[in-house]
Coordinates of C-alpha atoms in Angstrom, one line a residue:
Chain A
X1 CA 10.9 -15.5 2.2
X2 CA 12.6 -14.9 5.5
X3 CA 13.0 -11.7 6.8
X4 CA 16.4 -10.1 6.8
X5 CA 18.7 -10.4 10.6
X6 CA 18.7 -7.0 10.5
X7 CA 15.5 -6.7 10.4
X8 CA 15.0 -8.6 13.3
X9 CA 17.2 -6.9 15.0
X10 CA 15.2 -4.0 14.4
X11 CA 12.4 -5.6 15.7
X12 CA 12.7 -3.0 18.5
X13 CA 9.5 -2.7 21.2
X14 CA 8.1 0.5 20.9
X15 CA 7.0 0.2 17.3
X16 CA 5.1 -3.0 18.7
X17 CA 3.7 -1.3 22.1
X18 CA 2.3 1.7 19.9
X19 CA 0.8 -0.6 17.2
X20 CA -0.9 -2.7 20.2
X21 CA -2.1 0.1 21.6
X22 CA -3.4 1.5 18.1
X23 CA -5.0 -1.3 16.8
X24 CA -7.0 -2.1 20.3
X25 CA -8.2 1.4 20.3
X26 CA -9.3 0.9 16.5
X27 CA -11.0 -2.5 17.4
X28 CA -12.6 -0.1 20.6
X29 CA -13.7 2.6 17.8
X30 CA -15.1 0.0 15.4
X31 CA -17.4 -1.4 17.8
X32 CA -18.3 0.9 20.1
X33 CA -18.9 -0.4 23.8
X34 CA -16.6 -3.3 23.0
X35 CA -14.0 -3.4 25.6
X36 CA -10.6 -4.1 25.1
X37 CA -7.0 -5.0 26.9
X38 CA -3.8 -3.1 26.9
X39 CA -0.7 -3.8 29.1
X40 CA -0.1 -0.7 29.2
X41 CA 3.0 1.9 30.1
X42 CA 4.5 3.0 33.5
X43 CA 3.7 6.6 33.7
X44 CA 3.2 9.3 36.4
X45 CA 0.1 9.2 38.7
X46 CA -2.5 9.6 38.0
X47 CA -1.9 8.8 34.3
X48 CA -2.9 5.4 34.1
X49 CA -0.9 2.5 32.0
X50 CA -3.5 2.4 29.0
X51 CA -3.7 5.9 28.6
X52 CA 0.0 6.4 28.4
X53 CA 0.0 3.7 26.0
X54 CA -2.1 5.4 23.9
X55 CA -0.8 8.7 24.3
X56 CA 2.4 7.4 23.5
X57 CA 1.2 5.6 20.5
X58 CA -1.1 8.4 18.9
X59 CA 0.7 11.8 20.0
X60 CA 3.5 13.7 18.7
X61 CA 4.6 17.5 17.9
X62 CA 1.4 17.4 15.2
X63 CA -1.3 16.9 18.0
X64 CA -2.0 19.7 20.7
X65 CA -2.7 17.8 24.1
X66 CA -5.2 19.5 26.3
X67 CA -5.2 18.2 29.9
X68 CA -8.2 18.8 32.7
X69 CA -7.3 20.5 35.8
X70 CA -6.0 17.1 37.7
X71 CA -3.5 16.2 35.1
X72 CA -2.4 19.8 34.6
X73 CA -1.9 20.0 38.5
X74 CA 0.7 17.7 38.1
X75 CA 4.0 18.8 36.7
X76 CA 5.5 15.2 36.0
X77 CA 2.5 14.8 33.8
X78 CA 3.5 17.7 31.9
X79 CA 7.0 16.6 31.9
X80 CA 6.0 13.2 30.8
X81 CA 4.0 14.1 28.0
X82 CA 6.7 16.3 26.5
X83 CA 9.5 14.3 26.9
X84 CA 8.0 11.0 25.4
X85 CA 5.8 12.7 22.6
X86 CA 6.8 16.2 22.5
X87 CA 3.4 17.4 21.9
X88 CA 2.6 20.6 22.7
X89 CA 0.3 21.2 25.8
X90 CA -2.7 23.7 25.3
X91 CA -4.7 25.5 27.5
X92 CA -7.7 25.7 24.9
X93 CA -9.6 22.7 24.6
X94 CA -10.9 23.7 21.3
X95 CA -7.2 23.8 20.2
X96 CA -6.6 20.3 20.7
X97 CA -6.3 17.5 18.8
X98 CA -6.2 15.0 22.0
X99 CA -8.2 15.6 25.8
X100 CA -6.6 14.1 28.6
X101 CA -9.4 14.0 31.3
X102 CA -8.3 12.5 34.7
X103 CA -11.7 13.4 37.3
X104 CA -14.7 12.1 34.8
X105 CA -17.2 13.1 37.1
X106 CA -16.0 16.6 35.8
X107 CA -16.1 16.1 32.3
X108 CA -16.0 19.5 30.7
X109 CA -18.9 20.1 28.6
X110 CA -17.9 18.6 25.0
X111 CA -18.7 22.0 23.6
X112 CA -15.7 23.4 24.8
X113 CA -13.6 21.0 22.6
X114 CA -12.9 21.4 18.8
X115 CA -15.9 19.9 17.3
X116 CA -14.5 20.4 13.5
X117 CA -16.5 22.1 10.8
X118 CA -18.7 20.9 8.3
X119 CA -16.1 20.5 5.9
X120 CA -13.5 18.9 7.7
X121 CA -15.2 16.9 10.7
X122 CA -12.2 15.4 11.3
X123 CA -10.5 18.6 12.7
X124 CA -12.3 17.8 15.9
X125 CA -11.1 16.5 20.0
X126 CA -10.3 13.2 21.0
X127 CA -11.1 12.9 24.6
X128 CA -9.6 10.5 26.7
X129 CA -11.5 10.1 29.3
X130 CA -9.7 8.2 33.0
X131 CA -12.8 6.2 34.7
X132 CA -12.9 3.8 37.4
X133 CA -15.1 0.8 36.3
X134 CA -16.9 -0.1 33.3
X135 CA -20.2 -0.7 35.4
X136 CA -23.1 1.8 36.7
X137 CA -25.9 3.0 34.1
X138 CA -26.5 1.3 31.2
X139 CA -26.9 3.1 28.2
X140 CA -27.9 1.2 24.9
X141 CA -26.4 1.8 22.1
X142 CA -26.4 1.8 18.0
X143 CA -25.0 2.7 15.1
X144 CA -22.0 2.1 12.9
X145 CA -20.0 -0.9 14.4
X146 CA -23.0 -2.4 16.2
X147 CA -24.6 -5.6 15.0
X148 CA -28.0 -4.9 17.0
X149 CA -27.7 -3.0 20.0
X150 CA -24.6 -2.7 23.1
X151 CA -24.7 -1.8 26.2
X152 CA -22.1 0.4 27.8
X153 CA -21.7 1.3 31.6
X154 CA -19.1 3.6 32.7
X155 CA -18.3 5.3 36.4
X156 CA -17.6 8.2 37.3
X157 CA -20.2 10.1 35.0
X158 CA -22.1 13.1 35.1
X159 CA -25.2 12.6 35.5
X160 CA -26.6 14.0 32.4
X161 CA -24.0 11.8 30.5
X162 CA -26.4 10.2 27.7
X163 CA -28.6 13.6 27.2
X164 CA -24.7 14.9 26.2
X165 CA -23.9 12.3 23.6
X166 CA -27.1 12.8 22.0
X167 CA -26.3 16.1 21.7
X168 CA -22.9 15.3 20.5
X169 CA -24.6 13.0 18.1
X170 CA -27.2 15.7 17.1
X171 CA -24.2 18.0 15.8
X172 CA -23.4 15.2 13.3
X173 CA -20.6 14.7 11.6
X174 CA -19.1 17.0 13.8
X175 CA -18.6 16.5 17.4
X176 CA -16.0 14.8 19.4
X177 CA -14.8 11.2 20.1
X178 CA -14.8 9.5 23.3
X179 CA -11.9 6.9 24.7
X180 CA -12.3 5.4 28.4
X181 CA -9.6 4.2 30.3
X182 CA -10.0 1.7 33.7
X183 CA -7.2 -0.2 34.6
X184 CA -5.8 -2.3 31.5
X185 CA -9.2 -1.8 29.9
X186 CA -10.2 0.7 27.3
X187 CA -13.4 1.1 25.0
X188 CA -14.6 4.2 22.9
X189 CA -18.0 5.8 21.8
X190 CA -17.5 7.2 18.2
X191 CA -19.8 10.3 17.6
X192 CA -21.7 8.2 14.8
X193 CA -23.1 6.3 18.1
X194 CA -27.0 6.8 19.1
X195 CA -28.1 6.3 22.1
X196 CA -31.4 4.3 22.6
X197 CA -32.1 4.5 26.0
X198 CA -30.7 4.6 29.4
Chain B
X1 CA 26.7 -4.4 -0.1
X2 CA 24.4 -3.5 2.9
X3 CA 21.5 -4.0 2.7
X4 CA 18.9 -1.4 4.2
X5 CA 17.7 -1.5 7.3
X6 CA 13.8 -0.2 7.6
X7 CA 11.4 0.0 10.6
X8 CA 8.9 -2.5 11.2
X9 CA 6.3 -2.0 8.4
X10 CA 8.6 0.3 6.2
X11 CA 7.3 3.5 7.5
X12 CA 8.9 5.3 10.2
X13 CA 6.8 5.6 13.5
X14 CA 5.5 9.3 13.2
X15 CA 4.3 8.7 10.0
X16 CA 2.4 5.6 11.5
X17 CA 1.0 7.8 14.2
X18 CA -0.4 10.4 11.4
X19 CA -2.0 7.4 9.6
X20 CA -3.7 5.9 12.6
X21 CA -4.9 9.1 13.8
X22 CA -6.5 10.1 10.1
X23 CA -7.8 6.0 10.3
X24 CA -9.4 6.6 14.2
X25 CA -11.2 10.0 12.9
X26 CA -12.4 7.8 9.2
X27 CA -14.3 5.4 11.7
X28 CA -15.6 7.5 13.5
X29 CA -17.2 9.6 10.6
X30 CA -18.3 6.2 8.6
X31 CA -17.1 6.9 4.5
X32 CA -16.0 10.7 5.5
X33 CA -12.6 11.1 3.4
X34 CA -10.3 12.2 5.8
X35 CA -7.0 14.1 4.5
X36 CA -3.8 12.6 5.4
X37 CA -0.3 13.2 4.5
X38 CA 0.0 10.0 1.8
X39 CA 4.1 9.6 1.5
X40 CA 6.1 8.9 -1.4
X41 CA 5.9 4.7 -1.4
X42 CA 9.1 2.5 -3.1
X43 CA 6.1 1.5 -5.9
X44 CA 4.6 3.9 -8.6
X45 CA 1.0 5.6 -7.6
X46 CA -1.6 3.4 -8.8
X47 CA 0.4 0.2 -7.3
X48 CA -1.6 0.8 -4.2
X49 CA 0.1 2.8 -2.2
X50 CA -2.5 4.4 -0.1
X51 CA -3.6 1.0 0.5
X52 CA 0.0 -0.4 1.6
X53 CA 0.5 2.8 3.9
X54 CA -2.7 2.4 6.0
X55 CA -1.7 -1.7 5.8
X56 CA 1.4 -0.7 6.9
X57 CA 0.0 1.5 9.8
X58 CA -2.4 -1.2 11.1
X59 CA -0.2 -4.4 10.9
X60 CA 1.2 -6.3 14.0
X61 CA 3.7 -8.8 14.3
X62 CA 1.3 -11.2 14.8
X63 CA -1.0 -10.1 11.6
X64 CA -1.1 -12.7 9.0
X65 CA -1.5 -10.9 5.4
X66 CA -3.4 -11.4 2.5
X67 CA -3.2 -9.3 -1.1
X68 CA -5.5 -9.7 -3.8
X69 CA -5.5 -8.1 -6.8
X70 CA -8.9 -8.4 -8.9
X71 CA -9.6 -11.2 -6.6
X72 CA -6.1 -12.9 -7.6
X73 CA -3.4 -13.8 -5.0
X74 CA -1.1 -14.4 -8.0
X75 CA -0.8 -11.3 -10.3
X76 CA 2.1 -8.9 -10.1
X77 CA 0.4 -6.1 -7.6
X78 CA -0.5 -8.6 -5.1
X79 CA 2.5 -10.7 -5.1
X80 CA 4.6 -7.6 -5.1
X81 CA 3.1 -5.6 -2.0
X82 CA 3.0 -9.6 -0.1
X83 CA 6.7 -9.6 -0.4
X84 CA 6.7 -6.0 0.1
X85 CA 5.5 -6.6 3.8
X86 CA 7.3 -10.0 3.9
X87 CA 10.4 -8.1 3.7
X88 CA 10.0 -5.0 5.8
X89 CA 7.9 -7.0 8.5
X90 CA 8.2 -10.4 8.3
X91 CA 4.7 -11.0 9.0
X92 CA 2.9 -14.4 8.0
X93 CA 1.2 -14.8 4.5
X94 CA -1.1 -16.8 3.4
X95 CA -3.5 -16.9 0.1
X96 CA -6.7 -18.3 2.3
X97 CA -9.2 -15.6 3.2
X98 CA -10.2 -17.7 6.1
X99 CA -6.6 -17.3 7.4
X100 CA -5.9 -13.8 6.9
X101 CA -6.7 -10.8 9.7
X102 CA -5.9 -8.2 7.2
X103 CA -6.4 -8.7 3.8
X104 CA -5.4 -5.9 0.8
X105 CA -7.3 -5.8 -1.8
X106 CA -7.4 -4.1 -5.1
X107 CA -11.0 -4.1 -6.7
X108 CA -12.8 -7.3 -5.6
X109 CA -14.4 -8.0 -2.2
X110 CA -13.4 -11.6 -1.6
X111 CA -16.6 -14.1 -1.8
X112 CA -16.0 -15.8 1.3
X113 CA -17.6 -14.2 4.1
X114 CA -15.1 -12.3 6.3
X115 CA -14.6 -12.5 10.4
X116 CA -14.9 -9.5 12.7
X117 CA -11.2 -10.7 13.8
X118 CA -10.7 -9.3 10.0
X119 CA -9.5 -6.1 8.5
X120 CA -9.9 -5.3 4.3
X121 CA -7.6 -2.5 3.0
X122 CA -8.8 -1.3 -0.5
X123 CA -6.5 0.8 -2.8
X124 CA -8.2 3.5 -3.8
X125 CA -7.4 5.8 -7.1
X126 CA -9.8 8.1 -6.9
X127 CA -11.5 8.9 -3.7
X128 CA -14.3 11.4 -4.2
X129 CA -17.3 9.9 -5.6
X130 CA -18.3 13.7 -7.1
X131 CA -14.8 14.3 -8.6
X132 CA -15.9 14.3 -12.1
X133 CA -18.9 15.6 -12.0
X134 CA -17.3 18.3 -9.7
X135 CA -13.7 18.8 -10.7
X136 CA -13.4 21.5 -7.5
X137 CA -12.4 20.4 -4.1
X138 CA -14.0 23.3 -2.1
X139 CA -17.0 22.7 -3.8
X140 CA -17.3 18.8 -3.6
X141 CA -16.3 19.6 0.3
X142 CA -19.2 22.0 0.4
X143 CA -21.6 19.1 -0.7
X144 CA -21.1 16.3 1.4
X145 CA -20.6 18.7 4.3
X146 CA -24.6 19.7 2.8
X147 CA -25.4 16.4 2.0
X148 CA -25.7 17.6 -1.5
X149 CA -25.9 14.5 -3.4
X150 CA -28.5 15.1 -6.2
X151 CA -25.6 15.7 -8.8
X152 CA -25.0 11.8 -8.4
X153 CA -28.7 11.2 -9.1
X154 CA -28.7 13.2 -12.1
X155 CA -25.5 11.0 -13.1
X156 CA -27.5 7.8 -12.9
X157 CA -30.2 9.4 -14.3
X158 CA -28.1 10.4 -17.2
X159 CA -27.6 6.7 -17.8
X160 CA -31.0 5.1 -17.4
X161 CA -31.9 8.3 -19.8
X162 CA -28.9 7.0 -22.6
X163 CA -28.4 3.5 -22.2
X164 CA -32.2 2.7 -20.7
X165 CA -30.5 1.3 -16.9
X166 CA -28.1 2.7 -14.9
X167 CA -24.9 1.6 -16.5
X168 CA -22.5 2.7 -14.2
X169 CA -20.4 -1.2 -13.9
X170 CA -17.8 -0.2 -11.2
X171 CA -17.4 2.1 -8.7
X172 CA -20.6 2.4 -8.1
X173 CA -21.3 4.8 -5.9
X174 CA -22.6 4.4 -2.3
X175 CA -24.4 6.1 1.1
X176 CA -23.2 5.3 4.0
X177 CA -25.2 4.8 7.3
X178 CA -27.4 7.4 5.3
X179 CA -24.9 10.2 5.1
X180 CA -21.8 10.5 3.2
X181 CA -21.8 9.6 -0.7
X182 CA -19.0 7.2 -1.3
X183 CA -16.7 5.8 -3.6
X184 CA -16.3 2.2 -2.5
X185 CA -13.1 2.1 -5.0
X186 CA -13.5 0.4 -8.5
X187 CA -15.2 -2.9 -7.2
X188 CA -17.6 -4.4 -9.4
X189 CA -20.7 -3.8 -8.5
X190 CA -21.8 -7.6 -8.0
X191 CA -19.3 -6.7 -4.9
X192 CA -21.4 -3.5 -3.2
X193 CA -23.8 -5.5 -1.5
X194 CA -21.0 -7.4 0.3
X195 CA -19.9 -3.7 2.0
X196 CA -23.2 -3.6 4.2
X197 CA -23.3 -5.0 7.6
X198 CA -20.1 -7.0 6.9
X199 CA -18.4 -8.5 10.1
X200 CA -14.9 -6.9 9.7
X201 CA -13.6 -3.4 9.6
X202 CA -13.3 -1.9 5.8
X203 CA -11.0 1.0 5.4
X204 CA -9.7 2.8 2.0
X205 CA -6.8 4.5 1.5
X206 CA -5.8 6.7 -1.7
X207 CA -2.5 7.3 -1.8
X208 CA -1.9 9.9 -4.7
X209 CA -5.0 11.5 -3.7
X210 CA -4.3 11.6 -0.2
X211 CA -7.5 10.1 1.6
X212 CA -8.5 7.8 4.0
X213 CA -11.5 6.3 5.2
X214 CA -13.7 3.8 6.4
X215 CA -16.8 1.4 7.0
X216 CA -16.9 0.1 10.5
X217 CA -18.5 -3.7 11.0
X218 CA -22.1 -3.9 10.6
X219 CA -22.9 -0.8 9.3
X220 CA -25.2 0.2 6.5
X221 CA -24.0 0.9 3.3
X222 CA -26.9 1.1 0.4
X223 CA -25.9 1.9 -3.0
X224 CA -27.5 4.9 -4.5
X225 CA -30.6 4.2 -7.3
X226 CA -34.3 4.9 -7.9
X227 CA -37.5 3.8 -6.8
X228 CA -38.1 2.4 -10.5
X229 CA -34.5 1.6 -11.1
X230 CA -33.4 0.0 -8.2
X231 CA -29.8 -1.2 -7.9
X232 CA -29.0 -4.5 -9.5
X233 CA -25.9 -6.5 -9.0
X234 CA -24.2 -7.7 -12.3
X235 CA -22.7 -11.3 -13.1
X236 CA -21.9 -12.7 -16.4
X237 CA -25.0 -15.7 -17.1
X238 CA -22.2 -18.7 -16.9
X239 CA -20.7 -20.6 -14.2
X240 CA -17.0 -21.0 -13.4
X241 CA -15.6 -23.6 -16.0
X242 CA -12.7 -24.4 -13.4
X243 CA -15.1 -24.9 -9.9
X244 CA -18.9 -25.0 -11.7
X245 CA -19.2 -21.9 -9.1
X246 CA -22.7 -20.3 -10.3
X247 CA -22.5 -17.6 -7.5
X248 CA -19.4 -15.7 -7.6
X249 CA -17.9 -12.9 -9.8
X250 CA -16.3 -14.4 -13.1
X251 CA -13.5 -13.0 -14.9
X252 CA -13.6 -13.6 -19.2
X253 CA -10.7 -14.7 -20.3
X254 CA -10.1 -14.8 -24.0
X255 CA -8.3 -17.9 -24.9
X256 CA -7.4 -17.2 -28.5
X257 CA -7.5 -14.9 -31.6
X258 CA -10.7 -16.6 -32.6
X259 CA -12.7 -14.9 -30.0
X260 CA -13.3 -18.2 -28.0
X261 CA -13.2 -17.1 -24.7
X262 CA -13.9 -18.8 -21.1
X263 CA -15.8 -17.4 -17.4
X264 CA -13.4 -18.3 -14.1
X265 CA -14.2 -17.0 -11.1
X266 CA -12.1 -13.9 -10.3
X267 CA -11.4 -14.8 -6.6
X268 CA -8.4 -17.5 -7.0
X269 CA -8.7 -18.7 -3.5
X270 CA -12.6 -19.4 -3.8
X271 CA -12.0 -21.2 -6.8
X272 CA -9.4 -23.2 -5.6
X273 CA -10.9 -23.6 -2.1
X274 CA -14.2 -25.2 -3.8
X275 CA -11.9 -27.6 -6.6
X276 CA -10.6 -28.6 -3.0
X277 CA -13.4 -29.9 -1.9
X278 CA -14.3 -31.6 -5.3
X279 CA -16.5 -29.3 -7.5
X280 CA -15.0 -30.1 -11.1
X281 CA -15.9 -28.1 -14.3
X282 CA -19.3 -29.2 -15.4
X283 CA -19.2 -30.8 -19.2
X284 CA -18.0 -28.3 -21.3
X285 CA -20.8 -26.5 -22.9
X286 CA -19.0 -23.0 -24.0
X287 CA -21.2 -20.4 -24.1
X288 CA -23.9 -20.3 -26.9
X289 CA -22.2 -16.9 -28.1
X290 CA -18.8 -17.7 -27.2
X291 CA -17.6 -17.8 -31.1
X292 CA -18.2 -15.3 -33.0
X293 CA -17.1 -16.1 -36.5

């Protein structure tokens, strides 16, 4: 069966930009390390193209947006944010539902963001994390979505980068979710993974 | 007359976005039930509509889409949600589980092996694992949040103590990555050892109940037993009487009031994949108990 001309019609862009966007950053989750692309969005510096794309396909008026201090330094971003998702910026980390970090070397500490509880670990931060290259330090990786081990480089860091996701996994299954943006490439690191060594 | 005019995928896009960000938070929390706010579906509860609103959040105009129902691409559930999504997003469909990249299922794992460029979408009717021995929510919260799973021993252990082995056929409840207790919806369990390390991404969705959740590639997923009783796949002793298959799940199918009755494997597209490449019924030889009087 053919679809309907109106349905085709329908066949509008953004419902196929956000659902891109989605389904990379659930192939990203499901295999943590894995990198993949995104053509990504035009958006105000220094939001870059595929993490407006995923802002745009993940946030809305049900998900606070908190934003570090070089995103909330620029007004446009602000603007941006509320005009295409209307999702309400918060100046609490642990009050929102998406972190928008733009200077990675100054990752806050993940404490700061909503961790969830131990009923609902779901009720926790994802933070979105603007880097420049996926190279530097390896750290090795396991866990859910890994066959044996990955390796995963990222840069800008801090320093003490691994010793904080083993915290984060060590407050399992709470704890928060990381996404990482460079250029038209994203990836994510889950809380469920473990880091082996770096 | 009109006719009506839908988004891609039937749902509207915030609902979408509230369905992939409960999906995002279920893989990251490997067979954690994540609430989500389940919509009223154009099909009954029980049709699948938990698994039809997370298919309907993930698919892509490029997605081509499989539906099985108990391992059949050809009974009224499957073929209804296929042309469900053949309407409302005109993606491809196709019956071969080599073909598919997401592929619904209600109750069966299919036997091929699947791809990591694969997604499985079980229907779910009852999420919690604990529900009946815990009617509560807070308090079946409070136990996985605890990891308080010895209730689900003492169920097993209830049925090695009646019925001399752990009778539990279906549903059969599993651990994930050695934390959460979960239901892996009513597969047989011939199917749970096919949920470990498998290559694609599993995720469940329960539509009256309102839960999502997932098993991400290649992760461990060990179903629950004892050191003395240790988990056991079950297959009827018989071999396909359409493909000779001796390794897949058979359905019985009575075939007349005189209790005859014949084994066929439950997966249509295995079956028909193998009489492809030539394996015939062996010489009928019916079951030594197949009549009963």
């Amino acid at each position: 069966m053919s679809p309907t001309p109106q349905m085709n019609e329908r066949s509008v862009e953004p419902a196929f930009a956000s659902q891109a966007a989605f389904r990379a950053l659930m192939e990203c989750l499901s295999r943590p390390g894995e990198r993949r692309t995104l053509d990504g969005i035009g958006a105000p510096a220094p939001m870059q193209a595929a993490t407006a794309a995923l802002v745009r396909s993940l946030a809305d008026y049900e998900s606070p947006i908190w934003l570090d201090p070089v995103f909330a330094a620029a007004p446009a971003i602000t603007d941006w944010i509320r005009f295409h998702t209307g999702a309400p910026i918060v100046a609490a980390p642990s009050k929102a539902a998406f972190a928008l970090v733009a200077d990675a070397s100054a990752l806050p500490d993940f404490m700061q963001f909503a961790q969830g509880s131990e009923e609902y670990p779901d009720r926790s931060t994802t933070v979105i994390v603007q880097v420049e290259r996926f190279t530097g330090t390896k750290l090795t990786l396991q866990g859910p979505g890994i066959e044996t081990t990955r390796d995963f480089a990222a840069e800008p860091l801090p320093a003490d980068f691994a010793q904080r996701l083993r915290d984060n996994r060590e407050m399992y299954p709470r704890g928060i979710d990381l996404v990482f943006v460079a250029g038209h490439e994203i990836a994510a690191l889950p809380r469920s993974v473990r880091v082996v060594e770096n | 007359m009109t006719a009506p005019v839908y988004n891609f995928a039937y749902l509207d896009e915030q609902t979408k976005r509230m369905i992939r960000r409960a999906i995002l938070k279920a893989i990251a929390i490997p067979g954690y039930q994540v609430p989500f706010a389940s919509r009223e579906m154009p099909m009954p509860y029980g049709w699948g509509t938990g698994g039809v609103q997370v298919t309907a959040a993930i698919l892509g105009p490029r997605d081509v889409l499989k539906v099985i129902d108990q391992g059949s691409d050809d009974t009224t559930n499957a073929v209804s949600i296929r042309k469900f999504f053949t309407r409302t997003a005109g993606v491809r469909t196709t019956t071969a589980t080599g073909e598919a990249t997401v592929i619904q299922t209600r109750h069966r794992v299919p036997e091929a092996a699947l791809n990591e460029n694969q997604v499985l979408v079980y229907q779910v009717p009852i999420p919690e694992p604990l529900r009946f021995l815990e009617p509560r929510e807070t308090e079946t919260r409070r136990m996985h949040a605890l990891s308080e799973y010895g209730l689900m021993h003492v169920k097993l252990y209830e049925d090695i103590a009646r019925h001399g082995h752990i009778a539990t056929a279906y549903a059969y409840p599993v651990q994930v990555d050695g934390r959460y207790v979960m239901d892996p919806s009513p597969i047989p369990k011939f199917d749970n050892p096919k949920l470990s390390d498998c290559a694609a991404l599993q995720l469940f969705g329960a539509g009256r109940e309102k839960r999502i959740y997932a098993i991400p590639p290649y992760t461990r997923v060990t179903s629950r037993d004892f050191d003395d009783h240790p988990f056991e796949p079950y297959r009827h002793d018989a071999s396909c009487e359409l493909c000779a298959a001796t390794e897949s799940y058979l359905d019985e199918v009575i075939t007349d009031d005189a209790g005859n009755r014949m084994f066929v494997c439950s997966d249509t597209d295995y079956c028909e994949h193998r009489r492809a490449l030539g394996h015939g019924p062996v010489a009928a030889s019916p079951p030594a108990e197949a009549v009963h009087d």
